[in-house]
mmCIF file of C-alpha atoms in Angstrom:
data_model
loop_
_atom_site.group_PDB
_atom_site.id
_atom_site.type_symbol
_atom_site.label_atom_id
_atom_site.label_comp_id
_atom_site.label_asym_id
_atom_site.label_seq_id
_atom_site.Cartn_x
_atom_site.Cartn_y
_atom_site.Cartn_z
ATOM 1 C CA MET L 926 30.520 -3.923 -17.783
ATOM 2 C CA LEU L 927 30.020 -0.770 -15.667
ATOM 3 C CA GLU L 928 31.892 2.312 -16.718
ATOM 4 C CA ASP L 929 34.023 3.948 -13.983
ATOM 5 C CA THR L 930 32.418 2.020 -11.118
ATOM 6 C CA GLN L 931 34.238 3.840 -8.320
ATOM 7 C CA THR L 932 33.059 7.217 -9.615
ATOM 8 C CA CYS L 933 29.466 5.928 -9.647
ATOM 9 C CA VAL L 934 29.819 4.699 -6.057
ATOM 10 C CA ASP L 935 31.149 8.084 -4.921
ATOM 11 C CA ILE L 936 28.259 9.874 -6.620
ATOM 12 C CA ILE L 937 25.620 7.723 -4.901
ATOM 13 C CA GLU L 938 27.289 7.985 -1.490
ATOM 14 C CA LYS L 939 27.478 11.771 -1.813
ATOM 15 C CA LYS L 940 23.872 11.912 -3.113
ATOM 16 C CA GLN L 941 24.883 13.496 -6.394
ATOM 17 C CA SER L 942 23.617 12.651 -9.897
ATOM 18 C CA MET L 943 24.936 10.204 -12.517
ATOM 19 C CA ALA L 944 22.846 11.725 -15.312
ATOM 20 C CA GLY L 945 24.706 11.270 -18.591
ATOM 21 C CA TYR L 946 26.671 8.191 -17.474
ATOM 22 C CA CYS L 947 26.429 4.974 -19.503
ATOM 23 C CA ILE L 948 26.128 1.470 -18.044
ATOM 24 C CA GLY L 949 25.960 -2.068 -19.386
ATOM 25 C CA GLY L 950 28.756 -1.610 -21.931
ATOM 26 C CA GLY L 951 27.088 1.527 -23.231
ATOM 27 C CA GLU L 952 23.678 -0.145 -23.668
ATOM 28 C CA PHE L 953 21.914 2.311 -21.338
ATOM 29 C CA GLN L 954 22.427 6.031 -20.780
ATOM 30 C CA LEU L 955 21.208 7.430 -17.478
ATOM 31 C CA GLY L 956 18.993 10.494 -17.701
ATOM 32 C CA GLU L 957 16.867 12.328 -15.140
ATOM 33 C CA LEU L 958 17.306 11.393 -11.467
ATOM 34 C CA VAL L 959 13.759 10.582 -10.290
ATOM 35 C CA GLY L 960 14.420 9.236 -6.784
ATOM 36 C CA ALA L 961 17.223 8.866 -4.237
ATOM 37 C CA GLY L 962 17.981 7.395 -0.815
ATOM 38 C CA THR L 963 20.934 6.539 1.413
ATOM 39 C CA PHE L 964 21.851 3.405 -0.523
ATOM 40 C CA GLY L 965 20.623 4.041 -4.040
ATOM 41 C CA GLN L 966 19.138 6.157 -6.792
ATOM 42 C CA VAL L 967 16.510 5.699 -9.511
ATOM 43 C CA TYR L 968 16.967 7.148 -13.002
ATOM 44 C CA LYS L 969 15.026 7.414 -16.183
ATOM 45 C CA ALA L 970 17.308 5.905 -18.829
ATOM 46 C CA ILE L 971 17.373 5.353 -22.586
ATOM 47 C CA ASP L 972 18.680 2.238 -24.342
ATOM 48 C CA ASN L 973 20.442 2.135 -27.717
ATOM 49 C CA ASN L 974 17.073 1.876 -29.485
ATOM 50 C CA GLY L 975 15.716 4.977 -27.759
ATOM 51 C CA ARG L 976 13.384 2.982 -25.510
ATOM 52 C CA PRO L 977 12.875 4.376 -21.982
ATOM 53 C CA HIS L 978 13.607 2.357 -18.819
ATOM 54 C CA ALA L 979 13.764 2.951 -15.083
ATOM 55 C CA ILE L 980 17.147 1.990 -13.601
ATOM 56 C CA LYS L 981 17.770 1.564 -9.901
ATOM 57 C CA ALA L 982 21.414 1.929 -8.843
ATOM 58 C CA ILE L 983 22.019 0.402 -5.399
ATOM 59 C CA LEU L 984 25.110 0.153 -3.209
ATOM 60 C CA SER L 985 25.931 -3.460 -2.367
ATOM 61 C CA ARG L 986 28.248 -2.386 0.476
ATOM 62 C CA ASN L 987 28.012 0.130 3.312
ATOM 63 C CA ASN L 988 27.857 3.878 2.678
ATOM 64 C CA ARG L 989 31.286 5.231 3.730
ATOM 65 C CA TYR L 990 30.031 8.801 4.189
ATOM 66 C CA SER L 991 26.831 8.218 6.191
ATOM 67 C CA GLY L 992 28.164 5.200 8.062
ATOM 68 C CA LYS L 993 24.859 3.395 7.423
ATOM 69 C CA ARG L 994 24.967 -0.323 6.659
ATOM 70 C CA VAL L 995 23.464 -1.953 3.589
ATOM 71 C CA ASP L 996 20.970 -4.717 4.368
ATOM 72 C CA ALA L 997 22.020 -7.341 1.838
ATOM 73 C CA ARG L 998 18.765 -9.241 2.437
ATOM 74 C CA VAL L 999 16.699 -6.333 1.098
ATOM 75 C CA LEU L 1000 18.738 -6.169 -2.107
ATOM 76 C CA SER L 1001 18.728 -9.921 -2.739
ATOM 77 C CA SER L 1002 15.020 -10.175 -1.813
ATOM 78 C CA GLU L 1003 13.899 -7.758 -4.507
ATOM 79 C CA ILE L 1004 15.969 -9.469 -7.199
ATOM 80 C CA ASN L 1005 15.003 -12.996 -6.150
ATOM 81 C CA VAL L 1006 11.291 -12.243 -5.806
ATOM 82 C CA LEU L 1007 10.981 -10.459 -9.132
ATOM 83 C CA SER L 1008 12.880 -13.298 -10.799
ATOM 84 C CA HIS L 1009 10.616 -15.858 -9.097
ATOM 85 C CA ILE L 1010 7.153 -14.631 -10.096
ATOM 86 C CA PRO L 1011 5.753 -14.882 -13.652
ATOM 87 C CA PRO L 1012 5.175 -11.572 -15.506
ATOM 88 C CA HIS L 1013 1.948 -9.673 -14.759
ATOM 89 C CA HIS L 1014 0.751 -6.453 -16.375
ATOM 90 C CA ASN L 1015 0.184 -4.820 -12.963
ATOM 91 C CA VAL L 1016 3.581 -5.779 -11.499
ATOM 92 C CA VAL L 1017 6.701 -3.935 -12.621
ATOM 93 C CA HIS L 1018 8.919 -6.078 -14.858
ATOM 94 C CA LEU L 1019 12.603 -6.514 -13.984
ATOM 95 C CA GLU L 1020 14.379 -6.710 -17.333
ATOM 96 C CA LYS L 1021 18.080 -6.953 -16.477
ATOM 97 C CA VAL L 1022 20.519 -6.851 -13.565
ATOM 98 C CA PHE L 1023 24.139 -5.636 -13.739
ATOM 99 C CA HIS L 1024 26.551 -6.399 -10.872
ATOM 100 C CA SER L 1025 29.907 -4.928 -9.927
ATOM 101 C CA ASP L 1026 32.064 -5.065 -6.805
ATOM 102 C CA ARG L 1027 30.091 -2.383 -4.936
ATOM 103 C CA LEU L 1028 27.102 -1.602 -7.170
ATOM 104 C CA VAL L 1029 23.991 -3.294 -8.521
ATOM 105 C CA PHE L 1030 21.988 -1.816 -11.410
ATOM 106 C CA MET L 1031 18.424 -3.098 -11.824
ATOM 107 C CA VAL L 1032 16.750 -2.284 -15.155
ATOM 108 C CA PHE L 1033 12.945 -2.040 -15.024
ATOM 109 C CA GLU L 1034 10.217 -1.215 -17.495
ATOM 110 C CA TYR L 1035 9.447 2.505 -17.414
ATOM 111 C CA CYS L 1036 6.157 3.833 -16.024
ATOM 112 C CA ASN L 1037 5.503 7.110 -17.803
ATOM 113 C CA ASN L 1038 3.730 8.957 -15.009
ATOM 114 C CA SER L 1039 4.173 8.917 -11.229
ATOM 115 C CA ASP L 1040 3.133 7.089 -8.074
ATOM 116 C CA LEU L 1041 -0.375 6.810 -6.654
ATOM 117 C CA TYR L 1042 0.353 9.213 -3.812
ATOM 118 C CA ARG L 1043 1.313 11.992 -6.211
ATOM 119 C CA ASN L 1044 -1.738 11.333 -8.380
ATOM 120 C CA ILE L 1045 -3.937 11.514 -5.304
ATOM 121 C CA MET L 1046 -2.349 14.811 -4.324
ATOM 122 C CA GLU L 1047 -2.106 16.486 -7.733
ATOM 123 C CA ASN L 1048 -4.254 14.770 -10.376
ATOM 124 C CA PRO L 1049 -7.884 16.019 -10.378
ATOM 125 C CA ALA L 1050 -8.841 12.954 -12.416
ATOM 126 C CA PHE L 1051 -8.576 10.871 -9.244
ATOM 127 C CA ASN L 1052 -12.001 11.806 -7.802
ATOM 128 C CA SER L 1053 -14.301 9.617 -9.865
ATOM 129 C CA PRO L 1054 -15.685 6.478 -8.157
ATOM 130 C CA THR L 1055 -15.262 4.694 -11.488
ATOM 131 C CA VAL L 1056 -11.593 5.564 -11.595
ATOM 132 C CA ILE L 1057 -11.102 4.586 -7.962
ATOM 133 C CA LYS L 1058 -12.622 1.183 -8.719
ATOM 134 C CA SER L 1059 -10.441 0.659 -11.775
ATOM 135 C CA VAL L 1060 -7.169 1.553 -10.069
ATOM 136 C CA TYR L 1061 -7.994 -0.301 -6.871
ATOM 137 C CA LEU L 1062 -9.142 -3.477 -8.594
ATOM 138 C CA GLN L 1063 -5.954 -3.483 -10.661
ATOM 139 C CA LEU L 1064 -4.002 -3.249 -7.412
ATOM 140 C CA LEU L 1065 -5.954 -6.229 -6.052
ATOM 141 C CA CYS L 1066 -5.078 -8.170 -9.208
ATOM 142 C CA ALA L 1067 -1.385 -7.400 -8.705
ATOM 143 C CA VAL L 1068 -1.320 -8.454 -5.047
ATOM 144 C CA ASN L 1069 -3.431 -11.536 -5.771
ATOM 145 C CA HIS L 1070 -0.856 -12.529 -8.419
ATOM 146 C CA LEU L 1071 1.932 -12.247 -5.840
ATOM 147 C CA HIS L 1072 0.044 -14.298 -3.247
ATOM 148 C CA ALA L 1073 -0.808 -16.973 -5.825
ATOM 149 C CA HIS L 1074 2.953 -17.491 -6.218
ATOM 150 C CA ASP L 1075 3.699 -17.379 -2.476
ATOM 151 C CA VAL L 1076 5.124 -13.850 -2.486
ATOM 152 C CA TYR L 1077 4.062 -11.259 0.102
ATOM 153 C CA HIS L 1078 4.922 -7.612 -0.447
ATOM 154 C CA ARG L 1079 4.878 -6.283 3.165
ATOM 155 C CA ASP L 1080 5.248 -2.640 2.106
ATOM 156 C CA LEU L 1081 2.065 -1.826 0.208
ATOM 157 C CA LYS L 1082 1.431 1.930 0.159
ATOM 158 C CA PRO L 1083 0.570 4.606 -2.451
ATOM 159 C CA GLU L 1084 4.264 5.514 -2.893
ATOM 160 C CA ASN L 1085 4.977 1.947 -4.084
ATOM 161 C CA ILE L 1086 2.171 1.925 -6.639
ATOM 162 C CA MET L 1087 3.189 3.485 -9.937
ATOM 163 C CA ILE L 1088 0.517 4.811 -12.299
ATOM 164 C CA ALA L 1089 1.204 4.585 -16.041
ATOM 165 C CA LYS L 1090 -0.826 7.104 -18.028
ATOM 166 C CA THR L 1091 -1.931 6.576 -21.654
ATOM 167 C CA PRO L 1092 -4.484 8.480 -23.791
ATOM 168 C CA LYS L 1093 -7.778 6.726 -24.478
ATOM 169 C CA LYS L 1094 -8.299 5.649 -28.080
ATOM 170 C CA ASN L 1095 -11.059 7.472 -29.960
ATOM 171 C CA SER L 1096 -12.170 9.417 -26.878
ATOM 172 C CA ASP L 1097 -11.150 12.137 -24.478
ATOM 173 C CA GLY L 1098 -9.367 11.445 -21.220
ATOM 174 C CA CYS L 1099 -6.678 8.984 -20.173
ATOM 175 C CA GLU L 1100 -6.336 5.435 -18.978
ATOM 176 C CA TYR L 1101 -4.338 4.656 -15.839
ATOM 177 C CA THR L 1102 -2.529 1.379 -15.359
ATOM 178 C CA VAL L 1103 -1.234 0.195 -11.985
ATOM 179 C CA LYS L 1104 2.353 -1.040 -11.638
ATOM 180 C CA LEU L 1105 3.314 -2.419 -8.237
ATOM 181 C CA VAL L 1106 6.972 -1.711 -7.372
ATOM 182 C CA ASP L 1107 9.603 -1.907 -4.591
ATOM 183 C CA PHE L 1108 9.925 -5.488 -3.401
ATOM 184 C CA GLY L 1109 12.776 -4.828 -0.966
ATOM 185 C CA LEU L 1110 10.734 -5.985 2.065
ATOM 186 C CA SER L 1111 8.915 -8.811 0.321
ATOM 187 C CA THR L 1112 9.124 -12.409 1.477
ATOM 188 C CA THR L 1113 8.148 -15.907 0.415
ATOM 189 C CA ASP L 1114 7.446 -16.906 4.030
ATOM 190 C CA LEU L 1115 3.746 -16.974 4.924
ATOM 191 C CA GLN L 1116 4.529 -16.508 8.620
ATOM 192 C CA SER L 1117 7.027 -13.863 9.753
ATOM 193 C CA SER L 1118 8.606 -12.918 13.075
ATOM 194 C CA GLU L 1119 9.819 -9.526 11.762
ATOM 195 C CA LEU L 1120 7.375 -7.389 13.724
ATOM 196 C CA GLY L 1121 6.980 -3.810 12.552
ATOM 197 C CA CYS L 1122 8.160 -4.584 9.008
ATOM 198 C CA GLY L 1123 6.742 -2.040 6.555
ATOM 199 C CA SER L 1124 5.491 1.556 6.697
ATOM 200 C CA LEU L 1125 3.787 2.732 9.891
ATOM 201 C CA TYR L 1126 0.491 3.870 8.354
ATOM 202 C CA TYR L 1127 -0.056 0.489 6.668
ATOM 203 C CA THR L 1128 1.182 -2.224 9.061
ATOM 204 C CA SER L 1129 -1.494 -4.432 10.614
ATOM 205 C CA PRO L 1130 -2.149 -4.718 14.371
ATOM 206 C CA GLU L 1131 -0.650 -8.212 14.442
ATOM 207 C CA CYS L 1132 2.441 -7.030 12.539
ATOM 208 C CA ASN L 1133 2.921 -4.299 15.143
ATOM 209 C CA GLY L 1134 2.767 -6.979 17.848
ATOM 210 C CA VAL L 1135 1.180 -4.741 20.504
ATOM 211 C CA LEU L 1136 -2.548 -5.437 20.530
ATOM 212 C CA PHE L 1137 -2.324 -9.211 20.936
ATOM 213 C CA GLY L 1138 1.216 -9.775 22.240
ATOM 214 C CA ASN L 1139 1.948 -12.100 19.307
ATOM 215 C CA SER L 1140 5.491 -12.927 18.141
ATOM 216 C CA THR L 1141 4.627 -13.866 14.541
ATOM 217 C CA TYR L 1142 2.030 -12.802 11.973
ATOM 218 C CA ASN L 1143 0.537 -13.969 8.689
ATOM 219 C CA CYS L 1144 2.081 -11.993 5.803
ATOM 220 C CA GLU L 1145 -0.874 -12.555 3.467
ATOM 221 C CA LYS L 1146 -3.329 -11.128 6.010
ATOM 222 C CA ASN L 1147 -0.911 -8.272 6.687
ATOM 223 C CA ASP L 1148 -0.926 -7.328 2.974
ATOM 224 C CA ILE L 1149 -4.737 -7.383 2.969
ATOM 225 C CA TRP L 1150 -4.818 -4.975 5.926
ATOM 226 C CA ALA L 1151 -2.559 -2.576 3.979
ATOM 227 C CA LEU L 1152 -4.939 -2.834 1.016
ATOM 228 C CA GLY L 1153 -7.735 -1.734 3.352
ATOM 229 C CA VAL L 1154 -5.823 1.355 4.470
ATOM 230 C CA ILE L 1155 -5.066 2.227 0.834
ATOM 231 C CA LEU L 1156 -8.799 1.961 0.094
ATOM 232 C CA VAL L 1157 -9.408 4.507 2.873
ATOM 233 C CA ASN L 1158 -6.761 6.769 1.280
ATOM 234 C CA LEU L 1159 -8.466 6.571 -2.096
ATOM 235 C CA THR L 1160 -11.991 7.248 -0.917
ATOM 236 C CA THR L 1161 -11.634 9.638 2.032
ATOM 237 C CA LYS L 1162 -8.470 11.497 1.021
ATOM 238 C CA CYS L 1163 -6.726 10.901 4.355
ATOM 239 C CA SER L 1164 -4.990 8.280 6.466
ATOM 240 C CA PRO L 1165 -7.159 6.738 9.196
ATOM 241 C CA TRP L 1166 -4.366 6.610 11.819
ATOM 242 C CA ASN L 1167 -0.624 6.982 12.258
ATOM 243 C CA LYS L 1168 -0.137 3.393 13.421
ATOM 244 C CA ALA L 1169 -2.477 0.517 14.226
ATOM 245 C CA VAL L 1170 -1.689 0.367 17.954
ATOM 246 C CA PRO L 1171 -3.915 1.255 20.947
ATOM 247 C CA ALA L 1172 -1.638 4.175 21.871
ATOM 248 C CA ASP L 1173 -2.626 5.913 18.620
ATOM 249 C CA PRO L 1174 -5.716 8.062 19.461
ATOM 250 C CA ARG L 1175 -7.440 7.547 16.132
ATOM 251 C CA PHE L 1176 -6.841 3.801 16.081
ATOM 252 C CA ALA L 1177 -8.197 3.632 19.624
ATOM 253 C CA LYS L 1178 -11.296 5.403 18.396
ATOM 254 C CA PHE L 1179 -11.555 2.930 15.508
ATOM 255 C CA LEU L 1180 -11.474 0.053 18.004
ATOM 256 C CA ALA L 1181 -14.128 1.707 20.151
ATOM 257 C CA SER L 1182 -16.599 2.995 17.586
ATOM 258 C CA ARG L 1183 -18.354 1.394 14.614
ATOM 259 C CA SER L 1184 -19.014 4.918 13.306
ATOM 260 C CA PHE L 1185 -15.304 5.812 13.101
ATOM 261 C CA PHE L 1186 -15.148 6.016 9.289
ATOM 262 C CA PHE L 1187 -18.304 8.161 9.200
ATOM 263 C CA SER L 1188 -16.325 10.791 11.128
ATOM 264 C CA MET L 1189 -13.742 10.926 8.322
ATOM 265 C CA ALA L 1190 -16.099 11.363 5.364
ATOM 266 C CA ASN L 1191 -19.737 11.022 4.331
ATOM 267 C CA ILE L 1192 -19.344 7.382 3.394
ATOM 268 C CA SER L 1193 -22.263 5.062 2.721
ATOM 269 C CA ILE L 1194 -23.379 2.458 5.254
ATOM 270 C CA TYR L 1195 -22.512 -0.273 2.746
ATOM 271 C CA PHE L 1196 -18.998 1.052 2.191
ATOM 272 C CA ASN L 1197 -18.468 1.311 5.936
ATOM 273 C CA SER L 1198 -19.247 -2.411 6.157
ATOM 274 C CA VAL L 1199 -16.709 -3.070 3.361
ATOM 275 C CA LEU L 1200 -13.992 -1.193 5.243
ATOM 276 C CA ARG L 1201 -14.826 -3.074 8.424
ATOM 277 C CA LYS L 1202 -14.476 -6.419 6.630
ATOM 278 C CA VAL L 1203 -11.044 -5.677 5.179
ATOM 279 C CA LEU L 1204 -9.816 -3.818 8.291
ATOM 280 C CA ASN L 1205 -10.999 -6.539 10.646
ATOM 281 C CA ILE L 1206 -8.641 -6.668 13.635
ATOM 282 C CA ASN L 1207 -9.010 -10.457 13.701
ATOM 283 C CA PRO L 1208 -6.793 -11.606 10.805
ATOM 284 C CA ASN L 1209 -8.706 -14.898 10.620
ATOM 285 C CA ASN L 1210 -11.927 -12.981 9.846
ATOM 286 C CA ARG L 1211 -10.344 -10.470 7.457
ATOM 287 C CA CYS L 1212 -11.873 -10.836 4.012
ATOM 288 C CA SER L 1213 -9.897 -12.367 1.147
ATOM 289 C CA ILE L 1214 -8.671 -10.391 -1.858
ATOM 290 C CA LYS L 1215 -11.254 -12.030 -4.106
ATOM 291 C CA LYS L 1216 -14.062 -11.199 -1.670
ATOM 292 C CA LEU L 1217 -12.771 -7.633 -1.350
ATOM 293 C CA ALA L 1218 -12.821 -7.236 -5.140
ATOM 294 C CA ILE L 1219 -16.447 -8.370 -5.254
ATOM 295 C CA LEU L 1220 -17.450 -6.024 -2.400
ATOM 296 C CA VAL L 1221 -15.734 -3.017 -3.988
ATOM 297 C CA SER L 1222 -17.163 -3.755 -7.436
ATOM 298 C CA LYS L 1223 -20.664 -3.602 -5.922
ATOM 299 C CA CYS L 1224 -20.103 -0.090 -4.536
ATOM 300 C CA ASN L 1225 -22.185 2.308 -6.605
ATOM 301 C CA ARG L 1226 -20.648 5.145 -4.609
ATOM 302 C CA PHE L 1227 -18.219 5.430 -1.746
ATOM 303 C CA THR L 1228 -19.440 8.714 -0.287
ATOM 304 C CA ILE L 1229 -22.868 10.362 -0.211
ATOM 305 C CA ASN L 1230 -24.110 13.935 -0.158
ATOM 306 C CA LYS L 1231 -25.150 15.217 3.260
ATOM 307 C CA LYS L 1232 -28.657 15.907 1.973
ATOM 308 C CA SER L 1233 -29.116 12.498 0.368
ATOM 309 C CA SER L 1234 -30.045 9.300 2.153
ATOM 310 C CA ASP L 1235 -28.087 6.090 1.961
ATOM 311 C CA SER L 1236 -30.156 3.497 0.122
ATOM 312 C CA GLN L 1237 -27.917 0.538 1.000
ATOM 313 C CA PRO L 1238 -29.796 -2.190 2.901
ATOM 314 C CA LEU L 1239 -30.071 -1.941 6.659
ATOM 315 C CA PHE L 1240 -28.810 -5.509 7.087
ATOM 316 C CA ASP L 1241 -25.328 -4.311 6.042
ATOM 317 C CA HIS L 1242 -25.309 -2.066 9.104
ATOM 318 C CA ILE L 1243 -26.548 -4.911 11.323
ATOM 319 C CA ASP L 1244 -23.798 -7.124 9.894
ATOM 320 C CA SER L 1245 -21.243 -4.466 10.858
ATOM 321 C CA ILE L 1246 -22.495 -4.487 14.460
ATOM 322 C CA ASN L 1247 -22.181 -8.269 14.567
ATOM 323 C CA ASP L 1248 -18.593 -7.958 13.277
ATOM 324 C CA SER L 1249 -17.871 -5.565 16.142
ATOM 325 C CA SER L 1250 -19.003 -8.096 18.735
ATOM 326 C CA ARG L 1251 -16.839 -10.820 17.201
ATOM 327 C CA ASN L 1252 -13.815 -8.502 17.125
ATOM 328 C CA ILE L 1253 -14.163 -7.555 20.806
ATOM 329 C CA ASN L 1254 -14.385 -11.226 21.769
ATOM 330 C CA TYR L 1255 -11.271 -11.952 19.696
ATOM 331 C CA MET L 1256 -9.338 -9.128 21.379
ATOM 332 C CA VAL L 1257 -10.278 -10.430 24.839
ATOM 333 C CA ARG L 1258 -9.128 -13.960 23.980
ATOM 334 C CA ARG L 1259 -5.788 -12.813 22.533
ATOM 335 C CA SER L 1260 -4.847 -10.046 24.948
ATOM 336 C CA SER L 1261 -2.587 -10.285 27.995
ATOM 337 C CA SER L 1262 -3.931 -9.163 31.389
ATOM 338 C CA TYR L 1263 -2.605 -5.653 30.779
ATOM 339 C CA GLU L 1264 -4.026 -5.488 27.290
ATOM 340 C CA TYR L 1265 -7.296 -6.965 28.585
ATOM 341 C CA SER L 1266 -7.833 -3.863 30.704
ATOM 342 C CA GLN L 1267 -7.356 -1.739 27.569
ATOM 343 C CA THR L 1268 -9.830 -3.902 25.675
ATOM 344 C CA TYR L 1269 -12.346 -3.589 28.512
ATOM 345 C CA SER L 1270 -12.116 0.196 28.305
ATOM 346 C CA TYR L 1271 -12.787 0.034 24.547
ATOM 347 C CA MET L 1272 -15.864 -2.115 25.232
ATOM 348 C CA ASN L 1273 -17.156 0.460 27.723
ATOM 349 C CA LEU L 1274 -16.538 3.274 25.276
ATOM 350 C CA TYR L 1275 -18.410 1.348 22.597
ATOM 351 C CA LYS L 1276 -21.366 0.649 24.933
ATOM 352 C CA HIS L 1277 -21.455 4.139 26.471
ATOM 353 C CA PRO L 1278 -20.052 6.533 23.856
ATOM 354 C CA HIS L 1279 -21.679 9.584 25.426
ATOM 355 C CA LYS L 1280 -19.579 9.188 28.586
ATOM 356 C CA ASN L 1281 -16.199 9.256 26.866
ATOM 357 C CA ALA L 1282 -16.750 10.943 23.535
ATOM 358 C CA ALA L 1283 -15.626 14.400 24.662
ATOM 359 C CA LYS L 1284 -12.488 13.030 26.324
ATOM 360 C CA THR L 1285 -11.581 10.966 23.250
ATOM 361 C CA GLN L 1286 -12.225 13.806 20.850
ATOM 362 C CA LYS L 1287 -10.016 16.148 22.858
ATOM 363 C CA ASN L 1288 -6.975 13.953 22.256
ATOM 364 C CA LEU L 1289 -7.460 13.556 18.507
ATOM 365 C CA PRO L 1290 -5.217 15.430 16.060
ATOM 366 C CA LYS L 1291 -7.095 17.804 13.779
ATOM 367 C CA CYS L 1292 -5.794 16.269 10.556
ATOM 368 C CA LEU L 1293 -3.670 13.347 9.389
ATOM 369 C CA SER L 1294 -1.926 12.937 6.030
ATOM 370 C CA LYS L 1295 -4.399 14.583 3.679
ATOM 371 C CA PHE L 1296 -4.704 13.085 0.211
ATOM 372 C CA VAL L 1297 -6.404 14.379 -2.932
ATOM 373 C CA TYR L 1298 -7.171 11.511 -5.330
ATOM 374 C CA THR L 1299 -8.954 10.894 -8.630
ATOM 375 C CA PRO L 1300 -8.035 7.806 -10.760
ATOM 376 C CA ARG L 1301 -9.103 7.385 -14.430
ATOM 377 C CA TYR L 1302 -11.024 4.307 -15.470
ATOM 378 C CA CYS L 1303 -9.163 1.873 -17.762
ATOM 379 C CA SER L 1304 -10.790 0.151 -20.719
ATOM 380 C CA ASP L 1305 -10.982 -3.149 -18.785
ATOM 381 C CA THR L 1306 -14.353 -3.561 -17.124
ATOM 382 C CA ILE L 1307 -14.764 -4.266 -13.432
ATOM 383 C CA ASN L 1308 -16.025 -7.739 -14.311
ATOM 384 C CA THR L 1309 -12.837 -8.447 -16.253
ATOM 385 C CA LEU L 1310 -10.688 -7.275 -13.363
ATOM 386 C CA THR L 1311 -12.556 -9.301 -10.764
ATOM 387 C CA SER L 1312 -12.677 -12.421 -12.929
ATOM 388 C CA SER L 1313 -8.888 -12.340 -13.231
ATOM 389 C CA LEU L 1314 -8.740 -12.990 -9.496
ATOM 390 C CA ASP L 1315 -10.267 -16.461 -9.941
#
């Protein structure tokens, strides 16, 4: 079924290109190489009818040149999960799988643009609050669909969110459609003992296993935390921290100060309360995906001009302060004696910010992972997107 399999294996192991090769008995011809790693490559391909596809070629055995070992669980997980869940317009569709002795080819639908990270960095259309809402609510729909079928992604990040671009009918501009991809770390287990699974910027405190000394974590709540960090990416153009652990200076500041997000951008008081609800360090109090969709849909704006005043109700700010108190109490209950001393220092910093602000600020890096985003609004209304979460 695969033409000249050994040659294909050698090409992948040596990180060369298979452009021009045919697979699947000549059904697909590989074109441009669009991504590569130690164990695989991703190509744009054309079938016999001229229809484009994305094809992932993955080694099913160890790389002989790098000496690195293939994790068979990652390969089987992606295939099994994508075969398990019903189709959804915001989740990439796995169309076919070809196996050989040392190779697996996975044929996906083709997304005709690029990932969210690249759009944030390069596409000036990704600055509109309307576009941010559209793209983000589509992402919530995708993740909600996974969770409804007991699938948890565990590696949500802008690089794993493809953006398909299509011209708007009878008007200027484009529509952007979210396609969630890369299910190599996904699981059907609600509870996991694989601490640290995922990408550093997006793993939750409980997944990192440092703040509370836990040995397992809830994968659904972990995905929701990652969605919160992605929301920060979209609206402030940067990453809030390197890793959600107390040793990270910016995460320590987040734990200590309710005004942390105000230091990143001129966000509204209401939006600060939204971020605090989704990035709640207590996973039991973290808001649900449906609630998050409602909160985001109510945001008239995410940031405000320095000269303008924030008209959001004061009770949102009071609610944020109450959340802070509950979070500190949760940290104290869950922490070990060593971690309790850390928590106590955060409480002191929160109560007496003037005493420690200069010391904390001195240790902060000047900049972290800058983004430049601007998504285009799709024809679906926010109400349609949020209602699909029911």
